[in-house]
Coordinates of C-alpha atoms in Angstrom, one line a residue:
M1 CA 27.8 5.8 7.6
P2 CA 24.6 4.7 5.8
V3 CA 22.3 2.8 7.6
R4 CA 18.9 1.7 5.9
A5 CA 15.7 1.9 8.0
A6 CA 11.9 2.6 7.6
G7 CA 11.2 6.1 7.6
S8 CA 8.1 8.5 6.9
A9 CA 8.6 12.3 6.5
E10 CA 5.0 12.4 8.8
F11 CA 6.8 11.8 11.8
G12 CA 9.6 14.1 10.9
G13 CA 12.5 11.9 12.0
D14 CA 14.4 12.0 8.6
A15 CA 14.1 15.4 7.1
E16 CA 14.9 17.1 11.4
R17 CA 17.3 15.0 12.4
P18 CA 20.0 14.1 10.0
G19 CA 20.8 10.6 10.3
F20 CA 18.0 9.4 12.0
A21 CA 14.6 8.0 11.0
R22 CA 11.5 7.3 13.2
P23 CA 9.2 4.2 12.2
G24 CA 6.4 5.3 9.8
F25 CA 4.7 4.1 6.9
D26 CA 3.3 6.3 4.4
R27 CA 2.0 3.3 2.1
P28 CA 1.2 -0.7 2.5
G29 CA 4.9 -2.1 1.5
F30 CA 6.9 1.0 2.8
E31 CA 9.9 2.5 1.5
L32 CA 13.2 1.9 2.4
G33 CA 15.5 5.0 2.9
T34 CA 19.4 5.0 3.2
F35 CA 20.6 7.3 6.1
D36 CA 23.8 8.8 6.7
L37 CA 24.9 7.8 10.8
P38 CA 26.9 10.7 12.6
D39 CA 30.4 10.6 12.3
D40 CA 30.5 11.0 16.0
V41 CA 28.6 8.6 17.0
P42 CA 30.6 5.6 18.3
G43 CA 29.0 2.6 16.3
D44 CA 29.6 -1.5 17.2
G45 CA 30.2 -2.0 13.0
D46 CA 27.7 -2.1 10.2
S47 CA 27.1 -5.6 10.6
S48 CA 25.1 -4.5 14.2
F49 CA 22.6 -2.6 12.4
W50 CA 18.9 -3.9 12.0
T51 CA 18.0 -3.6 8.5
P52 CA 14.2 -4.2 8.1
E53 CA 12.7 -5.6 5.1
P54 CA 9.0 -5.0 3.8
G55 CA 8.0 -8.4 5.2
D56 CA 8.8 -7.0 9.0
G57 CA 5.8 -4.9 9.1
E58 CA 2.5 -4.2 7.8
A59 CA 1.2 -0.9 6.4
F60 CA -2.3 0.3 7.6
D61 CA -4.9 2.8 5.9
L62 CA -6.5 4.5 8.8
A63 CA -9.9 5.7 8.8
S64 CA -8.8 9.5 9.4
S65 CA -6.0 11.9 8.0
G66 CA -2.8 10.5 9.6
Q67 CA -1.1 7.3 9.5
F68 CA 0.4 5.4 12.7
A69 CA 2.3 2.3 12.8
A70 CA 5.3 1.2 14.1
V71 CA 8.2 -0.8 13.1
T72 CA 9.3 -3.8 15.8
R73 CA 11.2 -7.0 15.1
S74 CA 8.2 -9.0 16.2
G75 CA 5.9 -7.3 13.5
D76 CA 3.0 -4.7 14.0
L77 CA 0.1 -3.4 15.7
A78 CA -2.2 -6.2 14.0
P79 CA -1.5 -8.8 15.6
A80 CA -2.4 -7.6 18.9
F81 CA -5.6 -7.3 18.3
A82 CA -6.2 -10.0 15.6
S83 CA -6.5 -13.1 17.8
A84 CA -9.6 -11.1 19.7
A85 CA -11.0 -10.2 16.3
A86 CA -10.7 -14.0 15.5
A87 CA -13.2 -15.2 18.6
G88 CA -15.4 -12.4 17.9
Q89 CA -14.5 -10.6 21.4
P90 CA -13.1 -7.0 21.2
A91 CA -9.7 -6.9 23.2
A92 CA -9.8 -5.8 26.8
G93 CA -10.8 -1.9 27.0
Q94 CA -11.8 -1.8 23.5
V95 CA -15.4 -0.7 21.8
P96 CA -17.0 -4.0 20.3
A97 CA -17.6 -3.7 16.6
G98 CA -21.2 -2.0 15.9
Q99 CA -21.1 0.0 18.7
T100 CA -19.9 3.6 19.3
A101 CA -17.2 4.7 21.4
A102 CA -17.6 7.2 23.9
P103 CA -16.5 11.2 22.9
E104 CA -13.1 11.6 22.6
P105 CA -11.0 14.3 24.7
A106 CA -10.4 17.9 23.2
G107 CA -7.4 17.2 20.8
E108 CA -8.6 15.0 17.8
P109 CA -7.1 12.0 17.5
F110 CA -5.1 11.8 14.6
A111 CA -5.7 7.9 14.0
T112 CA -8.9 6.6 15.3
G113 CA -9.8 3.3 12.9
L114 CA -8.6 1.0 10.7
A115 CA -10.0 0.9 7.1
G116 CA -10.6 -2.3 5.1
S117 CA -9.3 -4.7 7.7
A118 CA -10.7 -7.6 9.5
V119 CA -9.8 -6.3 12.9
S120 CA -12.6 -5.5 14.8
A121 CA -11.2 -2.7 16.6
V122 CA -7.9 -0.8 17.3
P123 CA -7.0 2.2 19.7
A124 CA -8.0 5.3 19.9
L125 CA -4.7 6.7 18.3
F126 CA -3.3 10.6 19.4
G127 CA -0.5 12.5 17.8
P128 CA -0.3 15.6 20.1
Q129 CA 2.0 18.3 18.5
S130 CA 2.8 20.0 21.7
V131 CA 3.3 19.1 25.7
V132 CA 0.1 21.1 26.4
E133 CA -1.9 19.0 23.8
A134 CA 0.0 15.8 25.2
V135 CA -1.0 16.5 28.7
Q136 CA -4.5 17.5 28.1
I137 CA -5.1 14.4 26.3
L138 CA -3.7 11.8 29.1
A139 CA -5.6 13.8 31.4
A140 CA -8.7 13.0 29.9
R141 CA -7.8 9.6 28.9
P142 CA -5.8 8.4 31.9
D143 CA -6.3 4.9 30.3
A144 CA -3.9 5.9 27.5
V145 CA 0.0 4.2 27.0
I146 CA 2.2 6.5 26.0
I147 CA 4.9 5.4 23.4
G148 CA 8.2 7.3 22.4
G149 CA 10.5 5.3 21.1
G150 CA 8.6 2.1 21.6
T151 CA 11.1 0.0 21.9
V152 CA 9.3 -1.6 25.4
V153 CA 5.7 -0.7 24.7
M154 CA 5.3 -1.9 21.3
P155 CA 6.5 -5.6 22.2
D156 CA 4.3 -6.0 24.7
I157 CA 1.5 -5.0 22.5
T158 CA 2.3 -7.2 19.2
S159 CA 2.9 -10.0 21.7
G160 CA -1.0 -9.2 22.8
R161 CA 0.5 -9.1 26.5
R162 CA -1.0 -5.5 26.5
H163 CA -4.6 -4.3 24.6
P164 CA -4.7 -0.4 25.3
A165 CA -7.9 1.2 24.8
A166 CA -5.7 4.4 23.5
I167 CA -2.2 5.4 22.5
V168 CA -1.0 8.4 22.8
T169 CA 2.7 8.2 20.4
L170 CA 5.0 11.5 21.3
H171 CA 6.5 11.1 17.8
R172 CA 5.2 14.2 16.2
C173 CA 6.3 16.2 19.7
A174 CA 9.3 18.1 18.3
E175 CA 9.5 19.7 22.0
L176 CA 10.5 16.7 23.2
R177 CA 13.4 16.2 21.2
G178 CA 17.2 16.7 21.9
W179 CA 18.9 18.6 24.9
S180 CA 19.5 22.1 25.7
P181 CA 22.7 23.8 26.9
G182 CA 22.0 25.8 30.4
P183 CA 24.2 27.5 32.9
G184 CA 26.2 24.6 34.9
E185 CA 23.5 22.3 33.6
V186 CA 21.8 20.6 30.3
L187 CA 18.4 19.8 29.9
L188 CA 17.8 16.4 28.4
H189 CA 14.9 16.5 26.8
A190 CA 12.3 12.9 26.9
G191 CA 12.5 12.2 23.5
L192 CA 16.1 12.1 23.2
T193 CA 17.2 9.3 22.0
L194 CA 20.1 7.2 23.7
T195 CA 22.2 7.2 19.9
E196 CA 22.1 11.2 20.1
M197 CA 23.8 10.8 23.9
Q198 CA 26.4 9.9 22.6
R199 CA 27.4 12.8 20.4
Q200 CA 30.2 14.5 20.9
E201 CA 28.3 18.2 22.0
L202 CA 26.7 16.0 25.0
R203 CA 29.4 13.6 25.8
A204 CA 31.6 16.7 26.5
Q205 CA 29.3 18.2 28.7
V206 CA 28.1 14.4 30.5
P207 CA 30.0 11.9 29.8
A208 CA 28.8 9.2 32.4
V209 CA 25.2 9.8 30.6
A210 CA 26.9 9.0 26.9
Q211 CA 29.0 5.6 28.7
A212 CA 25.4 4.5 30.1
A213 CA 23.7 4.9 27.1
R214 CA 26.1 3.2 24.6
T215 CA 25.6 -0.1 27.0
V216 CA 21.6 -0.3 26.4
G217 CA 20.8 -3.0 24.1
A218 CA 22.0 -3.2 20.2
P219 CA 22.7 0.0 18.0
H220 CA 19.7 -0.5 16.1
L221 CA 17.6 -0.2 19.4
R222 CA 19.7 2.8 21.0
S223 CA 17.9 4.5 17.9
F224 CA 14.7 4.5 19.0
A225 CA 14.7 4.4 22.9
T226 CA 14.8 7.3 24.5
L227 CA 15.7 9.3 27.9
G228 CA 11.8 9.2 29.0
G229 CA 11.4 5.8 28.1
N230 CA 14.8 4.5 30.0
L231 CA 13.3 6.6 33.1
M232 CA 9.7 4.9 32.6
V233 CA 11.7 1.4 33.1
G234 CA 13.2 2.2 36.3
P235 CA 16.7 1.5 37.8
A236 CA 15.8 -2.5 37.8
S237 CA 15.9 -2.8 34.1
A238 CA 17.5 0.5 32.9
D239 CA 20.9 2.0 33.4
L240 CA 20.3 5.7 33.2
P241 CA 18.5 6.1 36.7
V242 CA 21.9 5.1 38.0
V243 CA 23.8 7.7 36.3
L244 CA 21.1 10.4 36.7
A245 CA 21.0 9.8 40.2
A246 CA 24.8 10.4 40.5
L247 CA 25.1 13.3 39.1
G248 CA 22.0 14.8 41.2
A249 CA 20.0 15.2 38.4
E250 CA 16.1 16.0 38.6
V251 CA 12.9 14.6 36.4
L252 CA 10.9 17.3 35.1
V253 CA 7.3 16.0 35.2
A254 CA 4.3 17.7 33.1
S255 CA 0.7 17.9 33.6
V256 CA -2.1 20.2 33.0
G257 CA -1.4 21.6 36.2
G258 CA 2.1 23.0 35.3
V259 CA 5.8 21.3 35.3
R260 CA 7.2 19.7 38.6
T261 CA 10.7 18.9 39.6
V262 CA 11.4 16.0 41.3
S263 CA 14.9 14.4 42.4
V264 CA 16.1 10.8 40.5
F265 CA 16.1 9.4 43.9
D266 CA 13.1 10.3 45.1
F267 CA 11.0 9.4 41.2
Y268 CA 10.9 6.0 42.1
D269 CA 9.7 4.4 45.6
R270 CA 11.2 1.1 47.0
D271 CA 10.1 -1.6 44.3
G272 CA 11.8 1.6 41.6
V273 CA 8.8 2.1 40.0
P274 CA 7.9 5.9 39.0
Q275 CA 5.9 7.7 40.9
L276 CA 3.4 9.4 38.6
T277 CA -0.3 10.1 38.8
G278 CA -2.7 10.3 36.2
G279 CA -2.2 12.7 33.1
E280 CA 1.2 13.1 33.7
L281 CA 4.2 13.1 31.1
V282 CA 8.4 13.0 31.9
V283 CA 9.4 16.0 29.6
G284 CA 13.2 15.9 30.5
A285 CA 15.9 15.8 32.9
R286 CA 17.6 18.6 34.5
V287 CA 21.6 17.6 34.5
P288 CA 24.0 19.5 36.9
V289 CA 27.7 19.3 34.5
V290 CA 30.0 18.1 37.1
R291 CA 33.7 18.5 35.6
G292 CA 35.3 16.0 37.7
M293 CA 36.1 12.4 36.9
Q294 CA 32.9 11.1 36.2
G295 CA 32.1 6.8 35.3
F296 CA 29.8 4.5 34.9
M297 CA 30.1 0.3 34.6
K298 CA 28.1 -2.1 34.5
I299 CA 28.2 -6.0 34.7
G300 CA 25.8 -7.8 32.3
V301 CA 24.4 -11.5 31.6
R302 CA 25.8 -11.7 28.5
G303 CA 28.4 -8.7 28.4
G304 CA 27.9 -4.6 28.2
S305 CA 25.0 -4.4 26.1
S306 CA 22.2 -7.1 28.0
R307 CA 20.4 -6.1 31.2
A308 CA 22.0 -5.0 34.1
I309 CA 22.7 -7.4 37.1
L310 CA 24.7 -4.6 38.5
S311 CA 25.4 -0.5 37.5
T312 CA 27.4 2.0 39.2
T313 CA 28.5 5.4 38.8
L314 CA 31.2 7.8 40.0
A315 CA 31.4 11.4 39.8
V316 CA 33.6 13.2 41.6
D317 CA 32.7 17.1 41.9
P318 CA 36.1 19.4 42.8
A319 CA 34.3 22.8 43.2
R320 CA 32.1 20.6 45.9
R321 CA 34.9 18.9 47.2
S322 CA 32.8 15.7 46.9
A323 CA 32.3 12.4 45.5
T324 CA 29.4 10.6 44.7
C325 CA 28.6 6.9 43.8
V326 CA 25.7 4.7 43.1

């Protein structure tokens, strides 16, 4: 099933992940390409997929060697900082025009300025290519905002609700993509998209995860939204934490000191806020394969794909003669 989408080979999406296009631009007025959605991904019909047009985003020619931008339905990065520029004030946490920014951490940012733009300042942008590089940047820049799929963070930036001083985009980090099978478990990497969770190979191992992924938002959002982002949103707004908790999953959190594991139950505080310290990054989740019956159900305001009023998961483990309902 062909789907038109904006894609950039620099982010590796269309070439390395057939049927998937990461947001990105190479030149102003970015190109539209056609990508075939894998047949084994359940869909809601072609009409549900968003077809971006050139007016939906604006490409940035950045001062350094890389390019960074992201397509969202509300625009791009420029509106988030244009209002501050018009008022003659830098956005919160940014360097005023004419001043020199503080030295950046080791690991050269792939974009640090906006050439030929009226915007006075933009965040320092980093595109790490490995988890090690990512956590080093986060340790040096604890004020950085992390972008995976961008479905939650980008609307906040484009609307002006957030003015980050630094952004770390994980699009180049190949280690965080996909999933890996293991003895009696599967390792879901943080960059695994909700669309990819519905593919037959993974659905056969953890069907409840695929069921939950299918209920999150519209199809075009599921093509960008990731496991890591869903975990960081928290159980109050996301569906995957409920499923992973019922299956006895553990979250993998990386930092410069190594990788620690924590159960999904302990990953959140009583208010549903993820318990991460500065410089830490969610890199995946280890999910036991339960061969018994399992299923996910949710009640939403406008139906199955809207924000949940109530989500529940039942997992039966015949080997342990146990059943878990969350």
